[in-house]
mmCIF file of C-alpha atoms and ligand atoms in Angstrom:
data_model
loop_
_atom_site.group_PDB
_atom_site.id
_atom_site.type_symbol
_atom_site.label_atom_id
_atom_site.label_comp_id
_atom_site.label_asym_id
_atom_site.label_seq_id
_atom_site.Cartn_x
_atom_site.Cartn_y
_atom_site.Cartn_z
ATOM 1 C CA MET A 1 121.890 164.623 254.609
ATOM 2 C CA LYS A 2 120.434 164.037 258.078
ATOM 3 C CA ASN A 3 121.481 160.420 258.656
ATOM 4 C CA PHE A 4 123.262 157.852 256.460
ATOM 5 C CA ILE A 5 121.540 154.501 256.826
ATOM 6 C CA SER A 6 120.792 153.549 253.225
ATOM 7 C CA VAL A 7 120.924 154.882 249.677
ATOM 8 C CA ASN A 8 117.545 156.509 250.370
ATOM 9 C CA ASP A 9 119.371 159.128 252.469
ATOM 10 C CA VAL A 10 121.358 160.297 249.439
ATOM 11 C CA ASP A 11 119.986 163.109 247.239
ATOM 12 C CA ASP A 12 122.415 162.629 244.362
ATOM 13 C CA ILE A 13 124.530 159.444 244.184
ATOM 14 C CA ASN A 14 126.675 160.710 241.309
ATOM 15 C CA GLU A 15 127.520 163.919 243.170
ATOM 16 C CA LEU A 16 128.465 161.896 246.280
ATOM 17 C CA ILE A 17 130.742 159.710 244.116
ATOM 18 C CA GLU A 18 132.316 162.812 242.554
ATOM 19 C CA GLN A 19 132.872 164.316 246.009
ATOM 20 C CA ALA A 20 134.563 161.094 247.127
ATOM 21 C CA LEU A 21 136.814 161.187 244.044
ATOM 22 C CA ARG A 22 137.684 164.837 244.759
ATOM 23 C CA PHE A 23 138.749 163.776 248.263
ATOM 24 C CA LYS A 24 140.782 160.925 246.775
ATOM 25 C CA ALA A 25 142.599 163.409 244.532
ATOM 26 C CA ASN A 26 143.126 165.848 247.393
ATOM 27 C CA PRO A 27 142.408 164.361 250.860
ATOM 28 C CA SER A 28 142.978 167.697 252.662
ATOM 29 C CA VAL A 29 140.817 169.898 250.428
ATOM 30 C CA LEU A 30 138.306 170.383 253.284
ATOM 31 C CA LYS A 31 140.724 169.882 256.156
ATOM 32 C CA THR A 32 138.944 172.320 258.475
ATOM 33 C CA ALA A 33 135.325 171.346 257.649
ATOM 34 C CA GLY A 34 135.118 169.308 260.858
ATOM 35 C CA ALA A 35 137.277 171.504 263.097
ATOM 36 C CA GLY A 36 135.944 171.502 266.654
ATOM 37 C CA LYS A 37 133.572 168.600 265.874
ATOM 38 C CA ARG A 38 133.708 165.098 267.315
ATOM 39 C CA VAL A 39 132.489 161.827 265.802
ATOM 40 C CA GLY A 40 131.830 158.684 267.843
ATOM 41 C CA LEU A 41 132.466 155.288 266.252
ATOM 42 C CA LEU A 42 130.524 152.651 268.176
ATOM 43 C CA PHE A 43 131.235 149.020 267.425
ATOM 44 C CA LEU A 44 128.900 146.328 268.663
ATOM 45 C CA ASN A 45 130.804 143.926 266.368
ATOM 46 C CA PRO A 46 134.375 143.556 265.028
ATOM 47 C CA SER A 47 135.831 145.584 262.146
ATOM 48 C CA LEU A 48 139.118 146.391 260.443
ATOM 49 C CA ARG A 49 138.310 148.456 257.326
ATOM 50 C CA THR A 50 135.234 150.334 258.527
ATOM 51 C CA ARG A 51 136.836 151.395 261.778
ATOM 52 C CA ILE A 52 140.123 152.637 260.365
ATOM 53 C CA SER A 53 138.850 154.131 257.100
ATOM 54 C CA THR A 54 136.266 156.190 258.998
ATOM 55 C CA GLN A 55 138.909 157.386 261.471
ATOM 56 C CA VAL A 56 141.189 158.427 258.589
ATOM 57 C CA ALA A 57 138.256 160.150 256.846
ATOM 58 C CA ALA A 58 137.403 162.106 260.007
ATOM 59 C CA SER A 59 141.030 163.102 260.468
ATOM 60 C CA ASN A 60 141.168 164.391 256.854
ATOM 61 C CA LEU A 61 138.249 166.684 257.704
ATOM 62 C CA GLY A 62 139.863 167.917 260.919
ATOM 63 C CA MET A 63 137.396 166.027 263.150
ATOM 64 C CA GLU A 64 138.227 164.159 266.303
ATOM 65 C CA ALA A 65 137.128 160.511 266.156
ATOM 66 C CA ILE A 66 136.632 158.439 269.292
ATOM 67 C CA VAL A 67 136.220 154.671 268.926
ATOM 68 C CA PHE A 68 134.197 152.785 271.518
ATOM 69 C CA ASN A 69 134.054 148.976 271.323
ATOM 70 C CA VAL A 70 130.693 148.575 273.013
ATOM 71 C CA ASP A 71 130.816 144.779 272.676
ATOM 72 C CA LYS A 72 134.080 144.541 274.644
ATOM 73 C CA GLU A 73 134.280 147.670 276.798
ATOM 74 C CA GLY A 74 130.752 148.947 277.319
ATOM 75 C CA TRP A 75 127.801 148.041 279.484
ATOM 76 C CA ALA A 76 125.588 145.405 277.887
ATOM 77 C CA LEU A 77 122.835 147.376 276.134
ATOM 78 C CA GLU A 78 119.116 146.605 276.257
ATOM 79 C CA PHE A 79 116.970 147.430 273.210
ATOM 80 C CA THR A 80 113.602 145.897 274.140
ATOM 81 C CA GLU A 81 110.690 148.228 274.876
ATOM 82 C CA ALA A 82 109.476 148.069 278.512
ATOM 83 C CA ALA A 83 112.155 145.511 279.381
ATOM 84 C CA ILE A 84 112.374 144.360 282.992
ATOM 85 C CA MET A 85 116.136 144.497 283.198
ATOM 86 C CA ASN A 86 116.795 141.748 285.729
ATOM 87 C CA GLY A 87 119.011 139.742 283.334
ATOM 88 C CA THR A 88 122.386 140.384 281.726
ATOM 89 C CA THR A 89 121.768 143.795 280.142
ATOM 90 C CA VAL A 90 122.851 146.785 282.239
ATOM 91 C CA GLU A 91 121.841 149.925 280.369
ATOM 92 C CA HIS A 92 118.895 150.699 278.108
ATOM 93 C CA ILE A 93 119.488 152.358 274.736
ATOM 94 C CA LYS A 94 116.945 155.004 275.857
ATOM 95 C CA ASP A 95 119.467 156.097 278.491
ATOM 96 C CA ALA A 96 122.764 155.446 276.708
ATOM 97 C CA ALA A 97 122.007 157.020 273.308
ATOM 98 C CA PRO A 98 121.052 160.510 274.604
ATOM 99 C CA VAL A 99 124.266 160.575 276.643
ATOM 100 C CA LEU A 100 126.293 159.788 273.524
ATOM 101 C CA GLY A 101 124.352 162.562 271.820
ATOM 102 C CA GLN A 102 125.792 164.977 274.410
ATOM 103 C CA TYR A 103 129.377 163.897 273.721
ATOM 104 C CA PHE A 104 129.402 163.768 269.922
ATOM 105 C CA ASP A 105 128.297 165.802 266.905
ATOM 106 C CA ILE A 106 127.865 162.692 264.749
ATOM 107 C CA LEU A 107 127.499 159.080 265.884
ATOM 108 C CA CYS A 108 128.481 156.084 263.732
ATOM 109 C CA VAL A 109 127.233 152.627 264.703
ATOM 110 C CA ARG A 110 128.088 149.086 263.612
ATOM 111 C CA THR A 111 125.782 146.262 264.503
ATOM 112 C CA PHE A 112 125.178 142.830 262.973
ATOM 113 C CA PRO A 113 121.932 140.839 262.830
ATOM 114 C CA ALA A 114 121.421 137.966 265.262
ATOM 115 C CA LEU A 115 120.206 135.839 262.288
ATOM 116 C CA GLN A 116 117.665 134.160 264.598
ATOM 117 C CA ASN A 117 114.500 136.058 263.749
ATOM 118 C CA ARG A 118 114.098 137.758 260.368
ATOM 119 C CA GLU A 119 111.373 140.129 261.504
ATOM 120 C CA ASP A 120 113.527 141.481 264.329
ATOM 121 C CA ASP A 121 116.643 141.871 262.191
ATOM 122 C CA TYR A 122 114.823 143.483 259.273
ATOM 123 C CA ALA A 123 113.101 145.934 261.660
ATOM 124 C CA GLU A 124 116.607 147.356 262.289
ATOM 125 C CA LEU A 125 115.846 147.687 265.972
ATOM 126 C CA VAL A 126 119.354 148.712 267.011
ATOM 127 C CA ILE A 127 120.202 151.417 264.466
ATOM 128 C CA ASN A 128 116.658 152.803 264.560
ATOM 129 C CA GLN A 129 116.836 153.250 268.309
ATOM 130 C CA PHE A 130 120.123 155.121 268.020
ATOM 131 C CA ILE A 131 118.396 157.402 265.490
ATOM 132 C CA LYS A 132 115.397 157.804 267.793
ATOM 133 C CA TYR A 133 117.220 158.513 271.043
ATOM 134 C CA ALA A 134 120.684 159.998 270.260
ATOM 135 C CA GLY A 135 119.384 163.321 268.914
ATOM 136 C CA ILE A 136 122.346 163.717 266.513
ATOM 137 C CA PRO A 137 123.026 162.430 262.974
ATOM 138 C CA ILE A 138 123.642 158.673 262.769
ATOM 139 C CA ILE A 139 125.875 157.003 260.186
ATOM 140 C CA SER A 140 125.566 153.254 259.673
ATOM 141 C CA LEU A 141 128.885 151.428 259.764
ATOM 142 C CA GLU A 142 126.839 148.348 258.768
ATOM 143 C CA SER A 143 123.474 147.506 260.230
ATOM 144 C CA ALA A 144 121.476 144.292 260.431
ATOM 145 C CA THR A 145 120.429 144.491 256.777
ATOM 146 C CA LEU A 146 122.605 147.085 254.981
ATOM 147 C CA HIS A 147 126.201 148.297 254.622
ATOM 148 C CA PRO A 148 125.903 151.657 252.845
ATOM 149 C CA LEU A 149 129.486 152.937 253.263
ATOM 150 C CA GLN A 150 130.694 149.688 251.702
ATOM 151 C CA SER A 151 128.279 150.059 248.792
ATOM 152 C CA LEU A 152 129.327 153.649 248.137
ATOM 153 C CA ALA A 153 132.980 152.552 248.051
ATOM 154 C CA ASP A 154 131.980 149.682 245.733
ATOM 155 C CA ILE A 155 130.344 152.031 243.227
ATOM 156 C CA ILE A 156 133.290 154.445 243.398
ATOM 157 C CA THR A 157 135.547 151.466 242.588
ATOM 158 C CA ILE A 158 133.331 150.366 239.687
ATOM 159 C CA LYS A 159 133.227 153.898 238.298
ATOM 160 C CA GLU A 160 137.023 154.178 238.436
ATOM 161 C CA ALA A 161 137.552 150.767 236.810
ATOM 162 C CA SER A 162 134.922 151.013 234.081
ATOM 163 C CA LEU A 163 136.497 153.742 231.965
ATOM 164 C CA GLY A 164 135.213 153.337 228.416
ATOM 165 C CA ILE A 165 132.297 151.092 229.425
ATOM 166 C CA THR A 166 129.056 153.063 229.504
ATOM 167 C CA LYS A 167 126.850 150.415 231.129
ATOM 168 C CA PRO A 168 128.945 147.643 232.731
ATOM 169 C CA LYS A 169 127.562 144.170 233.280
ATOM 170 C CA ILE A 170 127.866 143.568 237.016
ATOM 171 C CA VAL A 171 127.311 140.107 238.486
ATOM 172 C CA LEU A 172 126.756 139.653 242.215
ATOM 173 C CA SER A 173 127.803 136.058 242.814
ATOM 174 C CA TRP A 174 127.099 134.091 245.985
ATOM 175 C CA ALA A 175 130.119 132.218 247.344
ATOM 176 C CA PRO A 176 130.454 129.423 249.888
ATOM 177 C CA HIS A 177 131.398 130.077 253.525
ATOM 178 C CA VAL A 178 131.709 128.023 256.685
ATOM 179 C CA LYS A 179 129.651 130.427 258.828
ATOM 180 C CA ALA A 180 126.189 131.917 258.474
ATOM 181 C CA LEU A 181 126.782 135.532 257.389
ATOM 182 C CA PRO A 182 124.350 138.485 257.157
ATOM 183 C CA GLN A 183 122.725 139.488 253.868
ATOM 184 C CA ALA A 184 123.712 143.118 254.525
ATOM 185 C CA VAL A 185 126.503 143.552 251.955
ATOM 186 C CA ALA A 186 124.522 141.842 249.191
ATOM 187 C CA ASN A 187 121.279 143.686 250.032
ATOM 188 C CA SER A 188 123.066 147.002 250.131
ATOM 189 C CA PHE A 189 125.039 146.429 246.933
ATOM 190 C CA ALA A 190 121.811 145.527 245.115
ATOM 191 C CA GLN A 191 120.021 148.559 246.527
ATOM 192 C CA TRP A 192 122.791 150.967 245.483
ATOM 193 C CA ILE A 193 123.332 149.473 242.011
ATOM 194 C CA ASN A 194 119.579 149.685 241.384
ATOM 195 C CA ALA A 195 119.437 153.299 242.566
ATOM 196 C CA TRP A 196 122.552 154.228 240.568
ATOM 197 C CA GLY A 197 121.006 152.731 237.441
ATOM 198 C CA ASN A 198 124.163 152.724 235.302
ATOM 199 C CA ALA A 199 124.613 148.962 235.032
ATOM 200 C CA GLU A 200 123.190 145.711 233.728
ATOM 201 C CA PHE A 201 122.760 143.908 237.039
ATOM 202 C CA ILE A 202 122.674 140.124 237.467
ATOM 203 C CA ILE A 203 122.549 138.126 240.698
ATOM 204 C CA THR A 204 123.584 134.476 240.777
ATOM 205 C CA HIS A 205 123.240 132.073 243.702
ATOM 206 C CA PRO A 206 122.251 128.488 244.462
ATOM 207 C CA LYS A 207 118.515 127.879 244.817
ATOM 208 C CA GLY A 208 117.355 128.937 248.285
ATOM 209 C CA TYR A 209 119.621 131.988 248.546
ATOM 210 C CA GLU A 210 117.090 134.468 247.136
ATOM 211 C CA LEU A 211 117.534 137.936 248.673
ATOM 212 C CA ASP A 212 114.824 140.308 249.845
ATOM 213 C CA ASN A 213 113.067 141.725 246.779
ATOM 214 C CA ASN A 214 112.823 145.110 248.510
ATOM 215 C CA PHE A 215 116.535 145.467 247.734
ATOM 216 C CA THR A 216 117.009 143.410 244.558
ATOM 217 C CA LYS A 217 113.942 144.911 242.769
ATOM 218 C CA ASN A 218 114.209 144.166 239.048
ATOM 219 C CA ALA A 219 117.686 142.611 239.062
ATOM 220 C CA THR A 220 117.924 139.522 236.857
ATOM 221 C CA VAL A 221 118.509 136.341 238.865
ATOM 222 C CA ILE A 222 120.273 133.473 237.060
ATOM 223 C CA LEU A 223 120.789 130.308 239.090
ATOM 224 C CA ASP A 224 123.435 128.940 236.685
ATOM 225 C CA GLN A 225 126.626 130.746 237.704
ATOM 226 C CA ASP A 226 128.494 130.019 234.439
ATOM 227 C CA GLU A 227 125.625 131.479 232.413
ATOM 228 C CA ALA A 228 125.445 134.543 234.685
ATOM 229 C CA LEU A 229 129.179 135.217 234.311
ATOM 230 C CA LEU A 230 129.112 135.345 230.486
ATOM 231 C CA ASN A 231 130.629 138.681 229.313
ATOM 232 C CA ALA A 232 130.558 140.179 232.812
ATOM 233 C CA ASP A 233 132.655 143.312 233.349
ATOM 234 C CA PHE A 234 132.593 143.036 237.151
ATOM 235 C CA VAL A 235 131.993 140.080 239.462
ATOM 236 C CA TYR A 236 131.172 140.970 243.054
ATOM 237 C CA VAL A 237 131.734 137.869 245.161
ATOM 238 C CA LYS A 238 130.031 137.536 248.536
ATOM 239 C CA ASN A 239 128.555 134.915 250.795
ATOM 240 C CA TRP A 240 125.244 135.412 252.546
ATOM 241 C CA SER A 241 123.012 133.119 254.563
ATOM 242 C CA ALA A 242 119.468 132.327 253.443
ATOM 243 C CA TYR A 243 116.839 135.056 253.653
ATOM 244 C CA ASN A 244 113.779 132.810 253.264
ATOM 245 C CA ASP A 245 114.948 129.908 255.484
ATOM 246 C CA TYR A 246 116.303 132.686 257.611
ATOM 247 C CA GLY A 247 119.970 132.608 258.644
ATOM 248 C CA LYS A 248 120.524 129.050 257.445
ATOM 249 C CA ILE A 249 123.454 127.632 255.458
ATOM 250 C CA ILE A 250 121.846 125.680 252.614
ATOM 251 C CA SER A 251 124.959 125.041 250.539
ATOM 252 C CA THR A 252 128.727 124.968 251.037
ATOM 253 C CA ASP A 253 129.349 123.820 247.443
ATOM 254 C CA LEU A 254 132.933 124.818 246.576
ATOM 255 C CA ASN A 255 132.013 124.710 242.875
ATOM 256 C CA TRP A 256 130.593 128.196 243.482
ATOM 257 C CA MET A 257 134.053 129.570 244.372
ATOM 258 C CA LEU A 258 135.330 131.860 241.596
ATOM 259 C CA ASN A 259 138.586 130.795 239.910
ATOM 260 C CA ASN A 260 140.399 131.679 236.678
ATOM 261 C CA LYS A 261 138.555 128.994 234.683
ATOM 262 C CA LYS A 262 135.179 130.471 235.649
ATOM 263 C CA LEU A 263 136.478 133.972 234.963
ATOM 264 C CA SER A 264 137.523 132.994 231.425
ATOM 265 C CA VAL A 265 133.938 133.396 230.095
ATOM 266 C CA THR A 266 133.727 136.998 231.333
ATOM 267 C CA ASN A 267 134.837 140.196 229.619
ATOM 268 C CA ASN A 268 138.131 139.949 231.540
ATOM 269 C CA ALA A 269 136.020 140.909 234.548
ATOM 270 C CA LYS A 270 137.357 142.750 237.539
ATOM 271 C CA VAL A 271 136.647 140.893 240.773
ATOM 272 C CA MET A 272 135.384 142.558 243.921
ATOM 273 C CA HIS A 273 134.842 141.473 247.520
ATOM 274 C CA CYS A 274 134.235 143.666 250.559
ATOM 275 C CA LEU A 275 136.727 141.739 252.754
ATOM 276 C CA PRO A 276 137.403 140.000 255.072
ATOM 277 C CA VAL A 277 137.535 137.012 252.733
ATOM 278 C CA ARG A 278 138.078 133.320 253.478
ATOM 279 C CA ARG A 279 140.734 132.362 250.925
ATOM 280 C CA ASN A 280 140.081 129.190 248.961
ATOM 281 C CA VAL A 281 136.557 128.988 250.371
ATOM 282 C CA GLU A 282 134.881 132.200 249.183
ATOM 283 C CA LEU A 283 137.535 133.199 246.648
ATOM 284 C CA SER A 284 140.542 131.348 245.233
ATOM 285 C CA ASP A 285 144.137 132.416 245.792
ATOM 286 C CA GLU A 286 144.600 132.675 242.022
ATOM 287 C CA ILE A 287 141.882 135.343 241.792
ATOM 288 C CA LEU A 288 142.886 137.254 244.910
ATOM 289 C CA ASN A 289 146.572 137.247 243.901
ATOM 290 C CA GLY A 290 145.785 138.012 240.258
ATOM 291 C CA LEU A 291 145.570 141.163 238.160
ATOM 292 C CA ASN A 292 141.764 141.158 238.002
ATOM 293 C CA SER A 293 141.267 141.575 241.744
ATOM 294 C CA LEU A 294 140.097 145.009 242.883
ATOM 295 C CA VAL A 295 139.730 144.101 246.550
ATOM 296 C CA THR A 296 142.562 146.273 247.891
ATOM 297 C CA LYS A 297 141.518 149.324 245.826
ATOM 298 C CA GLN A 298 137.936 148.722 246.935
ATOM 299 C CA ALA A 299 138.969 148.720 250.608
ATOM 300 C CA GLY A 300 141.112 151.819 249.994
ATOM 301 C CA ASN A 301 138.071 153.630 248.626
ATOM 302 C CA ARG A 302 136.318 153.147 251.960
ATOM 303 C CA VAL A 303 138.199 156.255 253.177
ATOM 304 C CA TRP A 304 136.807 158.491 250.407
ATOM 305 C CA ALA A 305 133.293 157.107 250.787
ATOM 306 C CA ALA A 306 133.355 157.844 254.528
ATOM 307 C CA GLN A 307 134.896 161.288 253.973
ATOM 308 C CA ALA A 308 132.210 162.222 251.428
ATOM 309 C CA VAL A 309 129.428 161.154 253.790
ATOM 310 C CA LEU A 310 130.934 162.876 256.853
ATOM 311 C CA ALA A 311 131.431 166.080 254.831
ATOM 312 C CA GLU A 312 127.830 165.955 253.617
ATOM 313 C CA ILE A 313 126.495 165.557 257.165
ATOM 314 C CA LEU A 314 128.818 168.300 258.464
ATOM 315 C CA LYS A 315 127.057 170.730 256.125
ATOM 316 C CA THR A 316 123.974 170.382 258.341
ATOM 317 C CA LYS A 317 125.839 170.978 261.629
HETATM 318 N N1 CP B 1 134.205 145.398 254.603
HETATM 319 C C1 CP B 1 134.129 145.682 255.914
HETATM 320 O O1 CP B 1 133.149 146.263 256.393
HETATM 321 O O2 CP B 1 135.235 145.309 256.615
HETATM 322 P P1 CP B 1 135.328 145.347 258.210
HETATM 323 O O3 CP B 1 134.312 144.372 258.731
HETATM 324 O O4 CP B 1 136.742 144.928 258.506
HETATM 325 O O5 CP B 1 135.047 146.730 258.668
#
């Protein structure tokens, strides 16, 4: 694996899942694989899980991880081609990325979309320029449109929790939120579930929240949430802002928030969310505090997802 930006960088999803589960069973099994190697974790946006799980994963492989909060501690980066830099940006990515390439063996980057201009965000300008100019493997810690480490952890969690179910019914359900959020988690989850192919996949959302078909492909979309939830084995709850009326909040209808009554029509479904979650807006206390919630296990699996990906990229170093 050269870079890890989307599921398209993965040769064999099932083998990557198995590798992650081997690391979960024995975190130190490859404790010297990264000896003498250094990974940079660059954050242009906040994080709790991604930052710490990737640091733990690197440590399990014997790698040194250095975190750099570019948004708070770095020079303001410029990404525009032929920019006349007489404004607020101080350093062009064309200059900064090759320097980082000298310091690290692998570079991990988190960046969010601006949600102002769909074309710009979906061109993945930031992560693509790190790939172009750093000269070392790049791992996405969430980009403008995708969150692949999250999706890998999500599928690991589904695999662990679906013992005895050969083809689980998985429902990705939109949830209300007070802020306009990226589509990245939902896009990425759809892309990975489609590529994995071991599920009946349904997406439910209010009208106007259609996702990019490049990621959802042949997923069934059902606008009636109660109908979508019937006999579900897993419900993945997530808010996203509109893709078509780009970045807009079209609905804040709290009737879309999952609670035990809604869950009662499912096959005792397990409930997932990538976190952070707004309690009693996106998801009810009764679900998050209840036995069906997988959110903590899901976040725990971020370590094994990151370790599997780092180990795969280390093979090429
Ligand atoms: N799920 C996730 O990516 O969490 P953080 O934003 O805290 O890293």
